[in-house]
Amino acid sequence: EFRRFSLERSKPGKFEEFYGLLQHVHKIPNVDVLVGYTDIHGDLLPINNDDNYHKAVSTANPLLRIFIQRKEDADYSAFGTDTMTRKKNVLSNVLRPDNHKKKPHIVISMPQDFRPVSSIIDVDILPETHRRVRLYKYGTDKPLGFYIRDGSSVRVTPHGLEKVPGIFISRLVPGGLAQSTGLLAVNDEVLEVNGIEVSGKSLDQVTDMMIANSRNLIITVRPANQRNNVVRNSRTSGSSGQSTESSLPSSTPNILANFLQGEEESDEEDIIIEDSGEPQQIPKAAPTSESLESLTQIELLHESTQNGFLPSSEMNLNHSAGSISMECEVQDPDHKSLEEDGTIITL
Amino acid sequence: MRRFLRPGHDPVRERLKRDLFQFNKTVEHGFPHQPSALGYSPFLRLMAIGTRSGAIKLYGAPGVEFMGLHEENNTVMQIHFIPDQCQLVTLLDDNSLHLWSLKQHGGASELREEHRFTLKGPPGSPPSATQATAVLPHSSREVLYLGTESGNIFVVELPSFRVLEDRTITSEAVLQRVPDDYCNRRSCELVEALREHPKNPDQILIGYSRGLIVLWDLQNNKATHHFLGSQQLENLYWQRDGSKFISCHYDGSYTQWPVSSDNRQPEPLENLVPYGPFPCKAISKIYWQTTKNGLPYIIFQGGMPRASYGDRHSISVVHGSQQTAFDFTSRVIDFFIIFSSEPTAEFDDPSAMVVLAEEELVVIDLKTAGWPAVHPPYLASLHCSAITCSHHVSNIPLKLWERIISAGSKQNIHYSNMPWPIDGGTNIAPDPPQRDLLLTGHEDGTVRFWDASGVCLHLLYKLSTVRVFLTDADPNDNMNTLGEDEWPPLRKVGTFDPYSDDPRLGIQKIYLCKYSGYLAVAGTAGQVLVMELNDEDAEHVVDHAEADLLQDQEGYRWKGHEKLKTRDGPVRFEAGFQPFVLVQCQPPAVVTSLALHSEWKLVAFGTSHGFGLFDHQQKRLVFVKCTLHPSDQLALEGPLSRVKSLKKSLRQSFRRIRRSRVSSRKRRGGGNASEVQEANAKFDQDALQEMELAPVQRKIEARSAEDSFTGFVRTLYFADTFLRDSSRHCPSLWAGTNGGTVYAFCLRVPPAERRMDEPVRAEQAKEIQLMHRAPVVGILVLDGRSTPLPEPLEVAHDLSKSPDMQGSHQLLVVSEEQFKVFTLPKVSSKLKLKLTALEGCRVRKVTVANFGSCKTDDYSENDLAVLTNLGDIQIISLPFLKLQIRYPCIRKEDVSGIASCVFTKYGQGFYLISPSEFERFSLSTKWLVEPRCIVDMPEVTSNNHVHNKSGMENTARKSRGSGRSSGDYGEDERKSGRLMEHALLNDEKVLKEIQSTLEGGRGSYAERNLARSPLGHGLSNGGAD
């Protein structure tokens, strides 16, 4: 069954509207469907949020061919398997098996179903001899699984070579997250933990810092084995321009920055149980996702504007009161609404 | 997160910070750790104590204190004041001599090291040739006589420490006129004693260890008299008129010798073994004191019968038919007698005996019949039973202060009324700004109340909780009940008693309400006592309740200690704090947190199993809450199982180290001392290498809910705040656990008129789980003005503004890793400071402190004073959680120091630098308690010796005296660092510390019985901390 209709390219609108429009056009108002399109490489890619909807519209030349499948009998494997493998090669992503883990292929769905995974990050800003690894433990049962020890490393200084104390990875626990990512190895020297240099800090201090950051641990190491270093720009050359227009919205560094930002917020969600009711995440009382420099002003702002914020945060709570699922994971549907509210407040 | 690392560059704030915060270590309270030498100046009326870590402390009238530290950190062997001078000489165990002097500087006296010197023999001579054994500062103040191991006596000029070689008294010269048969039998050996003739400064008495005593004429450089003792000599003492002297010996005897011009080789007048006839221990020091009534005082140390009393540390006082052997609980280091020092006085007329024992200072009044002890105003033995916890209360109302003092004075009736006999110097420090109490809980179940307002930490009152319980030991079992015919006539003196009858009695938490006089104390076996102050003795029944913290949990078995048995029927309590309620937690685990609300008459307590609330007005348990995680087996079983083997192996390895160290401390090792030291150094090195072979690893693992001790209740807090809705506030109880959970209970306390009729009700209103799961160490509610809520009854007593109940309240939760501010009543997170993620340090202690500006009287602010596991003190602003300033305070290895730290409400603090000493520090520019005193030279009436002082000025060394308040912070730091370093050498302490590292800042009983596996640090980090 084919339908043809026109969209204004410059103002595609929101995905929700588009979805509604599709349902209306096809007269299937109560049927859950998956929407897909083919990109210039011929990959079938999903349309399920504003970003990839806009991307799809922008790539239409001039026709955007859209595939609609009923959700129940959708063939998930049809969606961009190529893209996925490419991504794995580049970033060594390990996707968390979610509800559909029994199925051979991974569902690409609403963005909140995505989550950050352990990866090498900041390749473009670090010296090639260093590697920044994010061990993302969120929701996995695997232990982080590594040990650190004191040691000494040789540094080049203006006075020649100098032996300085350092912190090293001493052991990987078999089956642990650290080992399974393959990004860390025994005798790698730890240089930073979540952006803070460890030089001058004791083993115990570094231990405490790592454990305090254990839910989103970013370690910068100097790998003991320097042969597997990521060569700069290898990503583009490696994938030989195939996927520059792939479904990944915008450029990689930005994504990482966004992730980082998001993490800072999400790793902190404490839980509250009110009057022996359901546990809920504790919302933010005020915007803290502001730019770093303006913190002092925010604090001053708090006092004056706090009351103004109160109703909205209460509203959030009320809003989420009905929800049952509570695993304090990103997939919690409330979470999105909170974040959105947060952004609205900041604006 | 880098935002927190960027220092704020607000110049106004920076200036204000300088007016508010300043770090000083001001004074050390308590008894010096490991004292090794004692000196006294009758002229200055000052006493000096030297320690094994090389510290020297001078004490005079209360408040007059000086401290110095030898750079070498060697044991101080001897201290001698220079007669009629503000100077003293110390001899260290490295054979170095140090000249110290008290100089006035900026209106106050300071103790400074002026000069140092080590006696050197001719090249090639053995070190024993110059090893000093006896020091005599001559009354001319110009020379020191140094007796050595070789038997030679060197003469050293003061203050230049120049050896006057032509005046050396060689043993050959001394032996010239000694009969051949005596001479052949024994050589002189080392010089044991040098004593100047009391009347004739040109004559000195020389005692050699093999028994020969010689009176030497300094003018003619020859021996005038020879006294041929047959026993190994220990010490000598002149009678005041110089006609006789007394010698004491290794075999427990003492001998009187006459000195007259006609007999150059007299026979002894009298030879006596006071505790004979069976073999006795040595008499190491003896005094002969004349009195007006003719009967002399003979006072000697030791001499007990070897077989039956050889283990006693005694000093005997014999006066006519009266004889008492004062029996000390720890080794006697040295003692001196205070007697009339007027040169014109005919008799000694001793007034007091001052005894420095290893663990305490005891002063005996010799003028009052029965020779009672004098209550010392300082140098209190804080550790007479080991300190298990401390609690500081600032600004005590005068009424309560007086009542505590009056209760304490009733306990002190057995003390002498004699004014403190060591009264040199003048205290010129301003009066303390307020009355402060420091309460210390002890292992033996006592709580001591100390006046912590000023420089002298003075015991006001001692409270014992033992009477409430039935213990194995019979309280009537008194060591002093000796029959009249007992021989030797031992009398136990002093308070140092490290042995606890029952470790379960140990005090773990103390809370005193200064307005109502209610006191809550909690102990090792889950006991919680609520007391009130009663000015009279009373006999009453203590109401007893049990709190079953495991209520609905099934199938757990407590393998720890049993609960304490209570005494049935009424119990007699002396005036003071008298318990009226006892709550016993079940299982009887150590109480880990305690809070008292005197206005609502509620007491809350927590253990590793849960917490409970008790209404001490109606004497009814309001509720209990079990915080245990079902998988937390360790907490359930109690502290005994599982961890023994580690403890044992630790102990063994430290014993090994200790054995080697002890041997290196032996004094008269002579030539092989250095060998022993070398061997030790090698041993240490080997041990180090061994450690390096097996590198220390730390496991990096996220905390999970299944970690041990997550239910451990770390903090309890009462607050009147908006818990449910923003229109009505109500009393609430907050509890924080080791697993990062905060519970909030809404309380309904009936109004005063119906307080006895209606029950107090509690209902859980909130439960917050911090996702980082670090132990919650502090909970605080800030009012609408972001000021911490006042203490109970503070507003009622007009001492605090009533809290702002209009604006919205905020909840501050401090975990070991983060500070977080939440809004109330709807809990939403507002601000946080992730301390551990940023700096790798963890919060050990946190308190709200009020800081006043030193510039203007009308500005003050509340901040958080935080002590971290690295020993740093940080000040963090409220309510914005900005780091203000950071000071290194305690060495991070000194875990017991960190665990013992208490902050006051006005930015001061105390921590233990040894089991017996509190270091006092100040973070405030405004509140500073430190010694400031003057020692004036009393006028010298006797002979005038020329003394060139200008020479000394030139050689003056760096100030190391009492000038600690100066901004010279670096030096202070180094100084105390050294002290602590030495303290760490005490191996028992190291062991204790390691144990407490393994389990964080819990009480001492837990410390001794619990230790986690070495990996525990990483495995369950924060789990049991």
JSON list of C-alpha atoms in Angstrom, two decimals, chain B residues 51-213:
[
{"chain": "B", "resi": 51, "resn": "THR", "atom": "CA", "xyz": [60.26, 12.46, 76.44]},
{"chain": "B", "resi": 52, "resn": "ARG", "atom": "CA", "xyz": [61.55, 9.64, 74.34]},
{"chain": "B", "resi": 53, "resn": "SER", "atom": "CA", "xyz": [60.67, 11.57, 71.21]},
{"chain": "B", "resi": 54, "resn": "GLY", "atom": "CA", "xyz": [62.97, 14.42, 72.19]},
{"chain": "B", "resi": 55, "resn": "ALA", "atom": "CA", "xyz": [60.30, 16.82, 73.40]},
{"chain": "B", "resi": 56, "resn": "ILE", "atom": "CA", "xyz": [60.92, 18.91, 76.47]},
{"chain": "B", "resi": 57, "resn": "LYS", "atom": "CA", "xyz": [58.04, 20.49, 78.33]},
{"chain": "B", "resi": 58, "resn": "LEU", "atom": "CA", "xyz": [58.25, 22.99, 81.15]},
{"chain": "B", "resi": 59, "resn": "TYR", "atom": "CA", "xyz": [55.44, 23.48, 83.64]},
{"chain": "B", "resi": 60, "resn": "GLY", "atom": "CA", "xyz": [54.98, 26.02, 86.42]},
{"chain": "B", "resi": 61, "resn": "ALA", "atom": "CA", "xyz": [51.89, 27.63, 87.85]},
{"chain": "B", "resi": 62, "resn": "PRO", "atom": "CA", "xyz": [48.72, 26.53, 86.06]},
{"chain": "B", "resi": 63, "resn": "GLY", "atom": "CA", "xyz": [48.80, 28.03, 82.57]},
{"chain": "B", "resi": 64, "resn": "VAL", "atom": "CA", "xyz": [52.57, 28.39, 82.53]},
{"chain": "B", "resi": 65, "resn": "GLU", "atom": "CA", "xyz": [53.76, 25.93, 79.93]},
{"chain": "B", "resi": 66, "resn": "PHE", "atom": "CA", "xyz": [56.61, 25.81, 77.47]},
{"chain": "B", "resi": 67, "resn": "MET", "atom": "CA", "xyz": [57.45, 23.25, 74.92]},
{"chain": "B", "resi": 68, "resn": "GLY", "atom": "CA", "xyz": [60.57, 22.56, 72.92]},
{"chain": "B", "resi": 69, "resn": "LEU", "atom": "CA", "xyz": [61.67, 19.78, 70.65]},
{"chain": "B", "resi": 70, "resn": "HIS", "atom": "CA", "xyz": [65.17, 18.51, 70.02]},
{"chain": "B", "resi": 71, "resn": "GLU", "atom": "CA", "xyz": [65.77, 18.24, 66.34]},
{"chain": "B", "resi": 72, "resn": "GLU", "atom": "CA", "xyz": [67.30, 14.82, 66.74]},
{"chain": "B", "resi": 73, "resn": "ASN", "atom": "CA", "xyz": [64.12, 13.32, 68.20]},
{"chain": "B", "resi": 74, "resn": "ASN", "atom": "CA", "xyz": [66.30, 11.32, 70.55]},
{"chain": "B", "resi": 75, "resn": "THR", "atom": "CA", "xyz": [65.34, 10.28, 74.02]},
{"chain": "B", "resi": 76, "resn": "VAL", "atom": "CA", "xyz": [65.96, 12.90, 76.67]},
{"chain": "B", "resi": 77, "resn": "MET", "atom": "CA", "xyz": [68.03, 11.14, 79.33]},
{"chain": "B", "resi": 78, "resn": "GLN", "atom": "CA", "xyz": [68.63, 13.88, 81.88]},
{"chain": "B", "resi": 79, "resn": "ILE", "atom": "CA", "xyz": [67.47, 17.43, 82.51]},
{"chain": "B", "resi": 80, "resn": "HIS", "atom": "CA", "xyz": [69.42, 19.82, 84.74]},
{"chain": "B", "resi": 81, "resn": "PHE", "atom": "CA", "xyz": [68.51, 23.42, 85.43]},
{"chain": "B", "resi": 82, "resn": "ILE", "atom": "CA", "xyz": [71.47, 25.77, 85.75]},
{"chain": "B", "resi": 83, "resn": "PRO", "atom": "CA", "xyz": [71.36, 27.07, 89.32]},
{"chain": "B", "resi": 84, "resn": "ASP", "atom": "CA", "xyz": [69.81, 30.50, 89.62]},
{"chain": "B", "resi": 85, "resn": "GLN", "atom": "CA", "xyz": [69.34, 30.88, 85.88]},
{"chain": "B", "resi": 86, "resn": "CYS", "atom": "CA", "xyz": [66.52, 30.67, 83.35]},
{"chain": "B", "resi": 87, "resn": "GLN", "atom": "CA", "xyz": [68.50, 27.97, 81.65]},
{"chain": "B", "resi": 88, "resn": "LEU", "atom": "CA", "xyz": [68.62, 24.24, 81.53]},
{"chain": "B", "resi": 89, "resn": "VAL", "atom": "CA", "xyz": [70.79, 21.56, 80.01]},
{"chain": "B", "resi": 90, "resn": "THR", "atom": "CA", "xyz": [69.46, 18.34, 78.52]},
{"chain": "B", "resi": 91, "resn": "LEU", "atom": "CA", "xyz": [71.39, 15.17, 77.81]},
{"chain": "B", "resi": 92, "resn": "LEU", "atom": "CA", "xyz": [70.07, 13.00, 75.00]},
{"chain": "B", "resi": 93, "resn": "ASP", "atom": "CA", "xyz": [70.73, 9.34, 74.41]},
{"chain": "B", "resi": 94, "resn": "ASP", "atom": "CA", "xyz": [73.02, 10.23, 71.51]},
{"chain": "B", "resi": 95, "resn": "ASN", "atom": "CA", "xyz": [75.29, 11.81, 74.14]},
{"chain": "B", "resi": 96, "resn": "SER", "atom": "CA", "xyz": [74.55, 15.33, 72.95]},
{"chain": "B", "resi": 97, "resn": "LEU", "atom": "CA", "xyz": [74.09, 18.17, 75.40]},
{"chain": "B", "resi": 98, "resn": "HIS", "atom": "CA", "xyz": [71.67, 20.98, 74.70]},
{"chain": "B", "resi": 99, "resn": "LEU", "atom": "CA", "xyz": [71.39, 24.32, 76.40]},
{"chain": "B", "resi": 100, "resn": "TRP", "atom": "CA", "xyz": [67.89, 25.79, 76.52]},
{"chain": "B", "resi": 101, "resn": "SER", "atom": "CA", "xyz": [66.90, 29.14, 77.86]},
{"chain": "B", "resi": 102, "resn": "LEU", "atom": "CA", "xyz": [63.74, 31.03, 78.63]},
{"chain": "B", "resi": 103, "resn": "LYS", "atom": "CA", "xyz": [63.84, 34.44, 77.00]},
{"chain": "B", "resi": 104, "resn": "GLN", "atom": "CA", "xyz": [61.27, 37.14, 76.96]},
{"chain": "B", "resi": 105, "resn": "HIS", "atom": "CA", "xyz": [60.10, 38.02, 73.53]},
{"chain": "B", "resi": 106, "resn": "GLY", "atom": "CA", "xyz": [57.17, 40.22, 72.63]},
{"chain": "B", "resi": 107, "resn": "GLY", "atom": "CA", "xyz": [55.90, 40.34, 76.18]},
{"chain": "B", "resi": 108, "resn": "ALA", "atom": "CA", "xyz": [55.95, 36.62, 76.78]},
{"chain": "B", "resi": 109, "resn": "SER", "atom": "CA", "xyz": [58.66, 34.12, 77.59]},
{"chain": "B", "resi": 110, "resn": "GLU", "atom": "CA", "xyz": [59.79, 31.61, 75.04]},
{"chain": "B", "resi": 111, "resn": "LEU", "atom": "CA", "xyz": [61.83, 28.47, 75.36]},
{"chain": "B", "resi": 112, "resn": "ARG", "atom": "CA", "xyz": [64.69, 28.35, 72.90]},
{"chain": "B", "resi": 113, "resn": "GLU", "atom": "CA", "xyz": [67.54, 26.04, 72.24]},
{"chain": "B", "resi": 114, "resn": "GLU", "atom": "CA", "xyz": [70.70, 28.10, 72.51]},
{"chain": "B", "resi": 115, "resn": "HIS", "atom": "CA", "xyz": [73.49, 25.72, 71.95]},
{"chain": "B", "resi": 116, "resn": "ARG", "atom": "CA", "xyz": [74.36, 22.10, 71.46]},
{"chain": "B", "resi": 117, "resn": "PHE", "atom": "CA", "xyz": [77.45, 20.08, 72.10]},
{"chain": "B", "resi": 118, "resn": "THR", "atom": "CA", "xyz": [78.72, 16.54, 71.96]},
{"chain": "B", "resi": 119, "resn": "LEU", "atom": "CA", "xyz": [81.72, 15.58, 74.07]},
{"chain": "B", "resi": 120, "resn": "LYS", "atom": "CA", "xyz": [84.48, 14.20, 71.87]},
{"chain": "B", "resi": 121, "resn": "GLY", "atom": "CA", "xyz": [87.46, 12.24, 73.12]},
{"chain": "B", "resi": 122, "resn": "PRO", "atom": "CA", "xyz": [90.88, 12.15, 71.55]},
{"chain": "B", "resi": 123, "resn": "PRO", "atom": "CA", "xyz": [91.00, 10.42, 68.17]},
{"chain": "B", "resi": 124, "resn": "GLY", "atom": "CA", "xyz": [90.90, 6.67, 68.48]},
{"chain": "B", "resi": 125, "resn": "SER", "atom": "CA", "xyz": [89.35, 6.56, 71.92]},
{"chain": "B", "resi": 126, "resn": "PRO", "atom": "CA", "xyz": [86.30, 4.35, 72.35]},
{"chain": "B", "resi": 127, "resn": "PRO", "atom": "CA", "xyz": [82.93, 6.11, 72.42]},
{"chain": "B", "resi": 128, "resn": "SER", "atom": "CA", "xyz": [82.49, 5.04, 76.02]},
{"chain": "B", "resi": 129, "resn": "ALA", "atom": "CA", "xyz": [85.34, 7.33, 76.99]},
{"chain": "B", "resi": 130, "resn": "THR", "atom": "CA", "xyz": [83.10, 10.31, 76.47]},
{"chain": "B", "resi": 131, "resn": "GLN", "atom": "CA", "xyz": [79.64, 8.79, 77.04]},
{"chain": "B", "resi": 132, "resn": "ALA", "atom": "CA", "xyz": [78.17, 11.08, 79.69]},
{"chain": "B", "resi": 133, "resn": "THR", "atom": "CA", "xyz": [76.56, 9.33, 82.63]},
{"chain": "B", "resi": 134, "resn": "ALA", "atom": "CA", "xyz": [76.33, 12.08, 85.22]},
{"chain": "B", "resi": 135, "resn": "VAL", "atom": "CA", "xyz": [75.91, 15.83, 84.78]},
{"chain": "B", "resi": 136, "resn": "LEU", "atom": "CA", "xyz": [76.54, 18.42, 87.46]},
{"chain": "B", "resi": 137, "resn": "PRO", "atom": "CA", "xyz": [75.86, 22.08, 86.70]},
{"chain": "B", "resi": 138, "resn": "HIS", "atom": "CA", "xyz": [78.09, 23.85, 89.17]},
{"chain": "B", "resi": 139, "resn": "SER", "atom": "CA", "xyz": [76.64, 26.57, 91.34]},
{"chain": "B", "resi": 140, "resn": "SER", "atom": "CA", "xyz": [79.11, 29.02, 89.82]},
{"chain": "B", "resi": 141, "resn": "ARG", "atom": "CA", "xyz": [77.00, 28.70, 86.62]},
{"chain": "B", "resi": 142, "resn": "GLU", "atom": "CA", "xyz": [80.21, 28.74, 84.66]},
{"chain": "B", "resi": 143, "resn": "VAL", "atom": "CA", "xyz": [80.96, 25.08, 84.24]},
{"chain": "B", "resi": 144, "resn": "LEU", "atom": "CA", "xyz": [79.34, 21.72, 83.85]},
{"chain": "B", "resi": 145, "resn": "TYR", "atom": "CA", "xyz": [80.96, 18.59, 85.24]},
{"chain": "B", "resi": 146, "resn": "LEU", "atom": "CA", "xyz": [80.38, 15.59, 83.02]},
{"chain": "B", "resi": 147, "resn": "GLY", "atom": "CA", "xyz": [80.97, 12.16, 84.46]},
{"chain": "B", "resi": 148, "resn": "THR", "atom": "CA", "xyz": [81.56, 9.53, 81.80]},
{"chain": "B", "resi": 149, "resn": "GLU", "atom": "CA", "xyz": [81.56, 5.80, 81.32]},
{"chain": "B", "resi": 150, "resn": "SER", "atom": "CA", "xyz": [85.33, 5.78, 81.34]},
{"chain": "B", "resi": 151, "resn": "GLY", "atom": "CA", "xyz": [85.37, 7.21, 84.86]},
{"chain": "B", "resi": 152, "resn": "ASN", "atom": "CA", "xyz": [86.87, 10.50, 83.74]},
{"chain": "B", "resi": 153, "resn": "ILE", "atom": "CA", "xyz": [85.10, 13.72, 84.58]},
{"chain": "B", "resi": 154, "resn": "PHE", "atom": "CA", "xyz": [85.25, 16.45, 81.98]},
{"chain": "B", "resi": 155, "resn": "VAL", "atom": "CA", "xyz": [84.77, 20.10, 82.73]},
{"chain": "B", "resi": 156, "resn": "VAL", "atom": "CA", "xyz": [82.82, 22.08, 80.18]},
{"chain": "B", "resi": 157, "resn": "GLU", "atom": "CA", "xyz": [82.51, 25.83, 80.20]},
{"chain": "B", "resi": 158, "resn": "LEU", "atom": "CA", "xyz": [79.07, 27.40, 79.92]},
{"chain": "B", "resi": 159, "resn": "PRO", "atom": "CA", "xyz": [77.49, 28.62, 77.78]},
{"chain": "B", "resi": 160, "resn": "SER", "atom": "CA", "xyz": [80.11, 28.04, 75.12]},
{"chain": "B", "resi": 161, "resn": "PHE", "atom": "CA", "xyz": [80.43, 24.30, 75.80]},
{"chain": "B", "resi": 162, "resn": "ARG", "atom": "CA", "xyz": [84.22, 24.59, 75.59]},
{"chain": "B", "resi": 163, "resn": "VAL", "atom": "CA", "xyz": [86.04, 21.66, 77.21]},
{"chain": "B", "resi": 164, "resn": "LEU", "atom": "CA", "xyz": [88.52, 22.84, 79.84]},
{"chain": "B", "resi": 165, "resn": "GLU", "atom": "CA", "xyz": [90.95, 20.06, 79.35]},
{"chain": "B", "resi": 166, "resn": "ASP", "atom": "CA", "xyz": [93.36, 21.08, 82.09]},
{"chain": "B", "resi": 167, "resn": "ARG", "atom": "CA", "xyz": [90.62, 20.64, 84.66]},
{"chain": "B", "resi": 168, "resn": "THR", "atom": "CA", "xyz": [89.60, 17.10, 83.64]},
{"chain": "B", "resi": 169, "resn": "ILE", "atom": "CA", "xyz": [89.46, 14.77, 86.65]},
{"chain": "B", "resi": 170, "resn": "THR", "atom": "CA", "xyz": [90.89, 11.47, 85.46]},
{"chain": "B", "resi": 171, "resn": "SER", "atom": "CA", "xyz": [90.22, 8.21, 87.19]},
{"chain": "B", "resi": 172, "resn": "GLU", "atom": "CA", "xyz": [93.98, 7.72, 87.52]},
{"chain": "B", "resi": 173, "resn": "ALA", "atom": "CA", "xyz": [94.27, 10.90, 89.58]},
{"chain": "B", "resi": 174, "resn": "VAL", "atom": "CA", "xyz": [91.43, 9.77, 91.78]},
{"chain": "B", "resi": 175, "resn": "LEU", "atom": "CA", "xyz": [92.91, 6.35, 92.37]},
{"chain": "B", "resi": 176, "resn": "GLN", "atom": "CA", "xyz": [96.29, 7.63, 93.42]},
{"chain": "B", "resi": 177, "resn": "ARG", "atom": "CA", "xyz": [95.71, 7.56, 97.12]},
{"chain": "B", "resi": 178, "resn": "VAL", "atom": "CA", "xyz": [93.31, 4.66, 97.27]},
{"chain": "B", "resi": 179, "resn": "PRO", "atom": "CA", "xyz": [94.66, 1.61, 99.14]},
{"chain": "B", "resi": 180, "resn": "ASP", "atom": "CA", "xyz": [96.18, -0.95, 96.81]},
{"chain": "B", "resi": 181, "resn": "ASP", "atom": "CA", "xyz": [94.02, -3.87, 97.83]},
{"chain": "B", "resi": 182, "resn": "TYR", "atom": "CA", "xyz": [90.82, -1.89, 97.13]},
{"chain": "B", "resi": 183, "resn": "CYS", "atom": "CA", "xyz": [92.27, -0.57, 93.93]},
{"chain": "B", "resi": 184, "resn": "ASN", "atom": "CA", "xyz": [93.20, -3.98, 92.65]},
{"chain": "B", "resi": 185, "resn": "ARG", "atom": "CA", "xyz": [89.85, -5.38, 93.34]},
{"chain": "B", "resi": 186, "resn": "ARG", "atom": "CA", "xyz": [87.99, -2.88, 91.27]},
{"chain": "B", "resi": 187, "resn": "SER", "atom": "CA", "xyz": [88.64, -0.13, 88.87]},
{"chain": "B", "resi": 188, "resn": "CYS", "atom": "CA", "xyz": [86.62, 3.02, 89.02]},
{"chain": "B", "resi": 189, "resn": "GLU", "atom": "CA", "xyz": [84.25, 2.18, 86.17]},
{"chain": "B", "resi": 190, "resn": "LEU", "atom": "CA", "xyz": [81.67, 4.71, 85.22]},
{"chain": "B", "resi": 191, "resn": "VAL", "atom": "CA", "xyz": [80.70, 7.79, 87.17]},
{"chain": "B", "resi": 192, "resn": "GLU", "atom": "CA", "xyz": [77.30, 7.22, 88.73]},
{"chain": "B", "resi": 193, "resn": "ALA", "atom": "CA", "xyz": [76.83, 10.42, 90.64]},
{"chain": "B", "resi": 194, "resn": "LEU", "atom": "CA", "xyz": [78.29, 13.89, 91.00]},
{"chain": "B", "resi": 195, "resn": "ARG", "atom": "CA", "xyz": [77.16, 16.06, 93.91]},
{"chain": "B", "resi": 196, "resn": "GLU", "atom": "CA", "xyz": [78.39, 19.48, 94.85]},
{"chain": "B", "resi": 197, "resn": "HIS", "atom": "CA", "xyz": [79.03, 20.12, 98.52]},
{"chain": "B", "resi": 198, "resn": "PRO", "atom": "CA", "xyz": [76.04, 22.07, 99.85]},
{"chain": "B", "resi": 199, "resn": "LYS", "atom": "CA", "xyz": [78.21, 24.59, 101.69]},
{"chain": "B", "resi": 200, "resn": "ASN", "atom": "CA", "xyz": [81.53, 24.55, 99.93]},
{"chain": "B", "resi": 201, "resn": "PRO", "atom": "CA", "xyz": [81.30, 24.96, 96.13]},
{"chain": "B", "resi": 202, "resn": "ASP", "atom": "CA", "xyz": [84.93, 23.92, 95.78]},
{"chain": "B", "resi": 203, "resn": "GLN", "atom": "CA", "xyz": [84.21, 20.36, 96.78]},
{"chain": "B", "resi": 204, "resn": "ILE", "atom": "CA", "xyz": [82.34, 17.78, 94.75]},
{"chain": "B", "resi": 205, "resn": "LEU", "atom": "CA", "xyz": [81.44, 14.26, 95.65]},
{"chain": "B", "resi": 206, "resn": "ILE", "atom": "CA", "xyz": [82.13, 11.68, 92.95]},
{"chain": "B", "resi": 207, "resn": "GLY", "atom": "CA", "xyz": [80.51, 8.27, 93.04]},
{"chain": "B", "resi": 208, "resn": "TYR", "atom": "CA", "xyz": [81.74, 5.46, 90.83]},
{"chain": "B", "resi": 209, "resn": "SER", "atom": "CA", "xyz": [79.55, 2.55, 89.95]},
{"chain": "B", "resi": 210, "resn": "ARG", "atom": "CA", "xyz": [81.74, -0.07, 91.67]},
{"chain": "B", "resi": 211, "resn": "GLY", "atom": "CA", "xyz": [81.25, 1.63, 95.00]},
{"chain": "B", "resi": 212, "resn": "LEU", "atom": "CA", "xyz": [84.15, 4.03, 95.42]},
{"chain": "B", "resi": 213, "resn": "ILE", "atom": "CA", "xyz": [83.13, 7.53, 96.50]}
]
